[in-house]
PDB file of C-alpha atoms in Angstrom:
ATOM      1  CA  VAL A1374      21.494-109.296  29.705  1.00 41.00           C
ATOM      2  CA  ARG A1375      18.578-107.112  29.036  1.00 53.00           C
ATOM      3  CA  ALA A1376      15.444-108.741  27.596  1.00 56.00           C
ATOM      4  CA  PRO A1377      13.416-106.210  25.687  1.00 61.00           C
ATOM      5  CA  GLU A1378      10.205-108.297  25.670  1.00 66.00           C
ATOM      6  CA  LYS A1379      10.286-108.273  29.377  1.00 63.00           C
ATOM      7  CA  ALA A1380      11.525-104.648  30.032  1.00 62.00           C
ATOM      8  CA  ALA A1381       8.102-103.034  30.805  1.00 84.00           C
ATOM      9  CA  MET A1382       6.481-103.392  34.018  1.00 90.00           C
ATOM     10  CA  LYS A1383       2.876-102.487  34.805  1.00 92.00           C
ATOM     11  CA  TRP A1384       0.846-101.813  37.858  1.00 95.00           C
ATOM     12  CA  ASP A1385      -2.742-101.105  38.289  1.00 95.00           C
ATOM     13  CA  VAL A1386      -3.150 -97.952  40.503  1.00 95.00           C
ATOM     14  CA  GLY A1387      -6.967 -97.900  40.613  1.00 93.00           C
ATOM     15  CA  ALA A1388      -7.504 -94.493  38.861  1.00 96.00           C
ATOM     16  CA  ASP A1389      -6.230 -92.132  36.198  1.00 97.00           C
ATOM     17  CA  VAL A1390      -2.381 -91.465  37.015  1.00 97.00           C
ATOM     18  CA  GLU A1391      -1.700 -87.805  37.601  1.00 98.00           C
ATOM     19  CA  CYS A1392       2.052 -87.881  38.256  1.00 98.00           C
ATOM     20  CA  ALA A1393       4.913 -90.468  38.624  1.00 98.00           C
ATOM     21  CA  VAL A1394       8.306 -89.790  39.789  1.00 98.00           C
ATOM     22  CA  TRP A1395      11.430 -91.855  40.876  1.00 97.00           C
ATOM     23  CA  ASN A1396      12.098 -91.941  44.590  1.00 96.00           C
ATOM     24  CA  LEU A1397      15.486 -90.070  45.255  1.00 94.00           C
ATOM     25  CA  GLY A1398      16.043 -91.925  48.402  1.00 93.00           C
ATOM     26  CA  VAL A1399      15.475 -95.401  47.158  1.00 95.00           C
ATOM     27  CA  PRO A1400      16.172 -95.323  43.418  1.00 93.00           C
ATOM     28  CA  THR A1401      14.355 -98.698  42.636  1.00 95.00           C
ATOM     29  CA  GLN A1402      11.075 -97.172  43.889  1.00 97.00           C
ATOM     30  CA  LEU A1403       8.773 -94.939  41.968  1.00 96.00           C
ATOM     31  CA  LEU A1404       6.024 -92.758  43.508  1.00 98.00           C
ATOM     32  CA  VAL A1405       2.736 -92.536  41.552  1.00 98.00           C
ATOM     33  CA  SER A1406      -0.301 -90.247  42.259  1.00 98.00           C
ATOM     34  CA  ASN A1407      -3.917 -90.571  41.055  1.00 98.00           C
ATOM     35  CA  GLU A1408      -7.153 -88.844  40.424  1.00 98.00           C
ATOM     36  CA  ASP A1409      -8.471 -90.351  43.748  1.00 98.00           C
ATOM     37  CA  GLY A1410      -5.880 -88.584  45.855  1.00 98.00           C
ATOM     38  CA  LEU A1411      -3.678 -91.656  46.466  1.00 98.00           C
ATOM     39  CA  VAL A1412       0.046 -91.810  46.391  1.00 98.00           C
ATOM     40  CA  LEU A1413       1.489 -95.211  45.869  1.00 98.00           C
ATOM     41  CA  CYS A1414       5.176 -96.386  46.205  1.00 98.00           C
ATOM     42  CA  LEU A1415       5.914 -99.123  43.805  1.00 98.00           C
ATOM     43  CA  ASP A1416       9.279-101.154  44.009  1.00 96.00           C
ATOM     44  CA  THR A1417      10.627-102.228  40.591  1.00 95.00           C
ATOM     45  CA  ARG A1418      12.543-104.970  42.170  1.00 94.00           C
ATOM     46  CA  LYS A1419       9.429-106.683  43.085  1.00 95.00           C
ATOM     47  CA  GLY A1420       8.267-106.725  39.633  1.00 93.00           C
ATOM     48  CA  GLY A1421       5.263-105.376  37.901  1.00 93.00           C
ATOM     49  CA  GLY A1422       1.976-105.910  39.547  1.00 94.00           C
ATOM     50  CA  SER A1423       3.566-106.419  42.852  1.00 96.00           C
ATOM     51  CA  LYS A1424       1.903-104.982  46.009  1.00 97.00           C
ATOM     52  CA  ALA A1425       2.718-101.252  46.859  1.00 97.00           C
ATOM     53  CA  VAL A1426       5.346-100.478  49.446  1.00 97.00           C
ATOM     54  CA  PHE A1427       2.750 -98.083  50.698  1.00 98.00           C
ATOM     55  CA  SER A1428      -0.555 -96.507  49.651  1.00 97.00           C
ATOM     56  CA  LEU A1429      -1.210 -93.115  51.143  1.00 98.00           C
ATOM     57  CA  SER A1430      -4.542 -91.167  51.087  1.00 98.00           C
ATOM     58  CA  ALA A1431      -2.770 -87.952  50.490  1.00 98.00           C
ATOM     59  CA  HIS A1432      -5.674 -85.674  49.594  1.00 98.00           C
ATOM     60  CA  GLU A1433      -9.531 -85.780  49.299  1.00 97.00           C
ATOM     61  CA  LYS A1434      -9.331 -84.827  45.490  1.00 98.00           C
ATOM     62  CA  ALA A1435      -6.798 -85.649  42.743  1.00 98.00           C
ATOM     63  CA  THR A1436      -3.143 -85.641  43.846  1.00 98.00           C
ATOM     64  CA  THR A1437      -1.741 -83.641  40.804  1.00 98.00           C
ATOM     65  CA  SER A1438       1.762 -83.485  41.462  1.00 98.00           C
ATOM     66  CA  LEU A1439       4.765 -84.940  43.428  1.00 98.00           C
ATOM     67  CA  SER A1440       8.217 -83.707  44.071  1.00 98.00           C
ATOM     68  CA  LEU A1441      10.976 -84.901  46.509  1.00 98.00           C
ATOM     69  CA  SER A1442      13.400 -82.566  48.118  1.00 97.00           C
ATOM     70  CA  PRO A1443      16.876 -82.930  46.662  1.00 96.00           C
ATOM     71  CA  GLY A1444      18.299 -81.826  50.087  1.00 95.00           C
ATOM     72  CA  ALA A1445      16.365 -84.322  52.247  1.00 96.00           C
ATOM     73  CA  PRO A1446      15.152 -87.021  49.719  1.00 95.00           C
ATOM     74  CA  SER A1447      12.722 -88.540  52.409  1.00 97.00           C
ATOM     75  CA  LEU A1448      10.518 -85.324  52.097  1.00 98.00           C
ATOM     76  CA  LEU A1449       7.831 -85.533  49.481  1.00 98.00           C
ATOM     77  CA  VAL A1450       5.557 -82.625  48.590  1.00 98.00           C
ATOM     78  CA  THR A1451       1.981 -83.294  47.294  1.00 98.00           C
ATOM     79  CA  CYS A1452      -0.451 -81.143  45.768  1.00 98.00           C
ATOM     80  CA  SER A1453      -4.099 -81.290  44.756  1.00 98.00           C
ATOM     81  CA  THR A1454      -7.144 -79.876  43.174  1.00 98.00           C
ATOM     82  CA  ASP A1455      -8.402 -79.612  46.985  1.00 98.00           C
ATOM     83  CA  LYS A1456      -6.099 -76.423  47.008  1.00 98.00           C
ATOM     84  CA  MET A1457      -3.633 -77.732  49.439  1.00 98.00           C
ATOM     85  CA  LEU A1458       0.169 -78.553  49.502  1.00 98.00           C
ATOM     86  CA  LYS A1459       1.209 -81.339  51.907  1.00 98.00           C
ATOM     87  CA  LEU A1460       4.670 -82.265  53.055  1.00 98.00           C
ATOM     88  CA  TRP A1461       5.321 -85.851  54.010  1.00 98.00           C
ATOM     89  CA  ASP A1462       8.191 -87.900  55.580  1.00 98.00           C
ATOM     90  CA  ILE A1463       8.309 -91.033  53.585  1.00 98.00           C
ATOM     91  CA  ALA A1464      11.362 -92.555  55.362  1.00 96.00           C
ATOM     92  CA  GLY A1465      11.158 -96.344  55.913  1.00 94.00           C
ATOM     93  CA  GLY A1466       8.115 -96.716  53.622  1.00 95.00           C
ATOM     94  CA  LYS A1467       5.902 -95.243  56.464  1.00 96.00           C
ATOM     95  CA  PRO A1468       4.617 -91.867  55.257  1.00 98.00           C
ATOM     96  CA  THR A1469       3.542 -89.260  57.935  1.00 98.00           C
ATOM     97  CA  MET A1470       2.405 -85.785  57.153  1.00 98.00           C
ATOM     98  CA  VAL A1471       4.953 -83.065  58.421  1.00 98.00           C
ATOM     99  CA  ALA A1472       3.032 -80.005  57.406  1.00 98.00           C
ATOM    100  CA  GLN A1473       0.354 -78.547  55.050  1.00 98.00           C
ATOM    101  CA  ASN A1474      -0.056 -75.253  53.419  1.00 98.00           C
ATOM    102  CA  ASN A1475      -2.939 -73.561  51.489  1.00 98.00           C
ATOM    103  CA  PRO A1476      -1.000 -71.174  49.022  1.00 98.00           C
ATOM    104  CA  GLN A1477      -4.181 -69.224  47.953  1.00 98.00           C
ATOM    105  CA  VAL A1478      -3.578 -70.281  44.194  1.00 98.00           C
ATOM    106  CA  GLY A1479      -6.789 -72.042  43.774  1.00 98.00           C
ATOM    107  CA  ALA A1480      -6.647 -75.794  42.635  1.00 98.00           C
ATOM    108  CA  VAL A1481      -3.052 -76.554  42.703  1.00 98.00           C
ATOM    109  CA  PHE A1482      -1.881 -78.469  39.538  1.00 98.00           C
ATOM    110  CA  SER A1483       1.995 -78.376  39.838  1.00 98.00           C
ATOM    111  CA  ALA A1484       4.516 -78.164  42.726  1.00 98.00           C
ATOM    112  CA  GLY A1485       8.163 -78.685  42.828  1.00 98.00           C
ATOM    113  CA  PHE A1486      11.116 -78.218  45.108  1.00 97.00           C
ATOM    114  CA  ALA A1487      13.803 -75.867  43.921  1.00 95.00           C
ATOM    115  CA  PRO A1488      16.908 -77.955  42.947  1.00 93.00           C
ATOM    116  CA  SER A1489      19.556 -75.551  44.687  1.00 91.00           C
ATOM    117  CA  VAL A1490      17.400 -74.487  47.627  1.00 93.00           C
ATOM    118  CA  PRO A1491      15.566 -77.465  48.540  1.00 95.00           C
ATOM    119  CA  TYR A1492      13.441 -76.032  51.265  1.00 96.00           C
ATOM    120  CA  LEU A1493      11.523 -73.836  48.726  1.00 96.00           C
ATOM    121  CA  VAL A1494       8.527 -75.366  46.895  1.00 98.00           C
ATOM    122  CA  ALA A1495       6.989 -73.553  44.024  1.00 98.00           C
ATOM    123  CA  CYS A1496       3.419 -74.065  43.108  1.00 98.00           C
ATOM    124  CA  ALA A1497       0.975 -73.001  40.333  1.00 98.00           C
ATOM    125  CA  GLY A1498      -3.112 -73.201  40.499  1.00 98.00           C
ATOM    126  CA  SER A1499      -6.225 -72.589  38.915  1.00 98.00           C
ATOM    127  CA  LYS A1500      -6.221 -68.767  39.587  1.00 98.00           C
ATOM    128  CA  GLY A1501      -3.291 -68.269  37.221  1.00 98.00           C
ATOM    129  CA  GLU A1502      -1.001 -67.486  40.069  1.00 98.00           C
ATOM    130  CA  VAL A1503       2.312 -68.944  41.277  1.00 98.00           C
ATOM    131  CA  ALA A1504       3.422 -69.168  45.002  1.00 98.00           C
ATOM    132  CA  VAL A1505       6.558 -70.290  46.836  1.00 97.00           C
ATOM    133  CA  TRP A1506       6.339 -72.170  50.196  1.00 98.00           C
ATOM    134  CA  ASP A1507       9.205 -72.019  52.446  1.00 96.00           C
ATOM    135  CA  ILE A1508       9.028 -75.356  54.395  1.00 97.00           C
ATOM    136  CA  LEU A1509      11.754 -74.236  56.849  1.00 95.00           C
ATOM    137  CA  ALA A1510       9.258 -71.646  58.078  1.00 95.00           C
ATOM    138  CA  GLU A1511       7.350 -74.613  59.473  1.00 97.00           C
ATOM    139  CA  ALA A1512       8.328 -75.471  63.007  1.00 97.00           C
ATOM    140  CA  ALA A1513       7.733 -79.191  62.148  1.00 97.00           C
ATOM    141  CA  VAL A1514      10.382 -79.115  59.524  1.00 97.00           C
ATOM    142  CA  ALA A1515      12.796 -76.497  61.147  1.00 95.00           C
ATOM    143  CA  ASP A1516      12.753 -78.398  64.644  1.00 96.00           C
ATOM    144  CA  GLY A1517      12.345 -81.802  62.923  1.00 95.00           C
ATOM    145  CA  PRO A1518      14.981 -84.389  61.818  1.00 94.00           C
ATOM    146  CA  TYR A1519      15.539 -82.736  58.572  1.00 95.00           C
ATOM    147  CA  GLY A1520      15.888 -78.971  59.820  1.00 94.00           C
ATOM    148  CA  ALA A1521      19.594 -78.799  60.153  1.00 93.00           C
ATOM    149  CA  GLN A1522      20.126 -80.834  56.913  1.00 93.00           C
ATOM    150  CA  LEU A1523      18.051 -78.171  54.931  1.00 95.00           C
ATOM    151  CA  GLU A1524      19.443 -75.213  56.786  1.00 91.00           C
ATOM    152  CA  LYS A1525      22.829 -76.030  55.189  1.00 90.00           C
ATOM    153  CA  PHE A1526      21.403 -74.757  51.949  1.00 89.00           C
ATOM    154  CA  ASN A1527      20.349 -71.470  53.452  1.00 83.00           C
ATOM    155  CA  ARG A1528      22.727 -69.232  51.746  1.00 69.00           C
ATOM    156  CA  ALA A1529      21.682 -65.956  53.477  1.00 67.00           C
ATOM    157  CA  ALA A1530      22.264 -67.503  57.009  1.00 64.00           C
ATOM    158  CA  ALA A1531      25.420 -68.904  55.794  1.00 57.00           C
ATOM    159  CA  LEU A1532      26.717 -65.544  54.546  1.00 63.00           C
ATOM    160  CA  ALA A1533      25.506 -63.674  57.747  1.00 65.00           C
ATOM    161  CA  ASN A1534      27.327 -66.271  59.731  1.00 64.00           C
ATOM    162  CA  ALA A1535      30.641 -65.998  57.846  1.00 66.00           C
ATOM    163  CA  ALA A1536      30.633 -62.256  57.907  1.00 72.00           C
ATOM    164  CA  GLY A1537      29.738 -61.992  61.569  1.00 68.00           C
ATOM    165  CA  GLY A1538      31.110 -65.184  62.857  1.00 56.00           C
ATOM    166  CA  GLY A1539      27.888 -65.808  64.818  1.00 52.00           C
ATOM    167  CA  ASP A1540      24.323 -66.606  64.320  1.00 51.00           C
ATOM    168  CA  GLY A1541      23.430 -63.421  62.094  1.00 43.00           C
ATOM    169  CA  ASP A1542      21.500 -61.703  65.037  1.00 47.00           C
ATOM    170  CA  ALA A1543      22.539 -57.942  65.683  1.00 43.00           C
ATOM    171  CA  GLU A1544      23.514 -57.263  69.268  1.00 40.00           C
TER     172      GLU A1544
END
């Protein structure tokens, strides 16, 4: 039975919140970024005010946006006013950086994975420009634990393989 007077949970994240998203891989967790560059993972099962599952110093400046790959829900992209995009593997509550990219758009205010092509990250920044980062172009992703999983969404490669019955390379 729902108790509306107890429905809200609160956590102190130490600075102004920039972004909050639900963890696609663990639906009881939420990821929060703040103006100090931190990303915190909070578990609603532990209740408001509980200790974070992890606290990650993701950027030197404000971490302005968070997005999880729908094709590999443990892959988190963060962006910042430090002009960088960073890709993290947050599996098991132990985040590790996989790759980073400076998209040359100035301070990056927004970033998100494409829903149907979950290895593409769009971002926008202070120069009034938009860029797209193909994380499969990063060796650490392509050759890592999520490469084959994300490659399944590569329609161009799938079409080439279907047409030629091979790997798409010309002989």
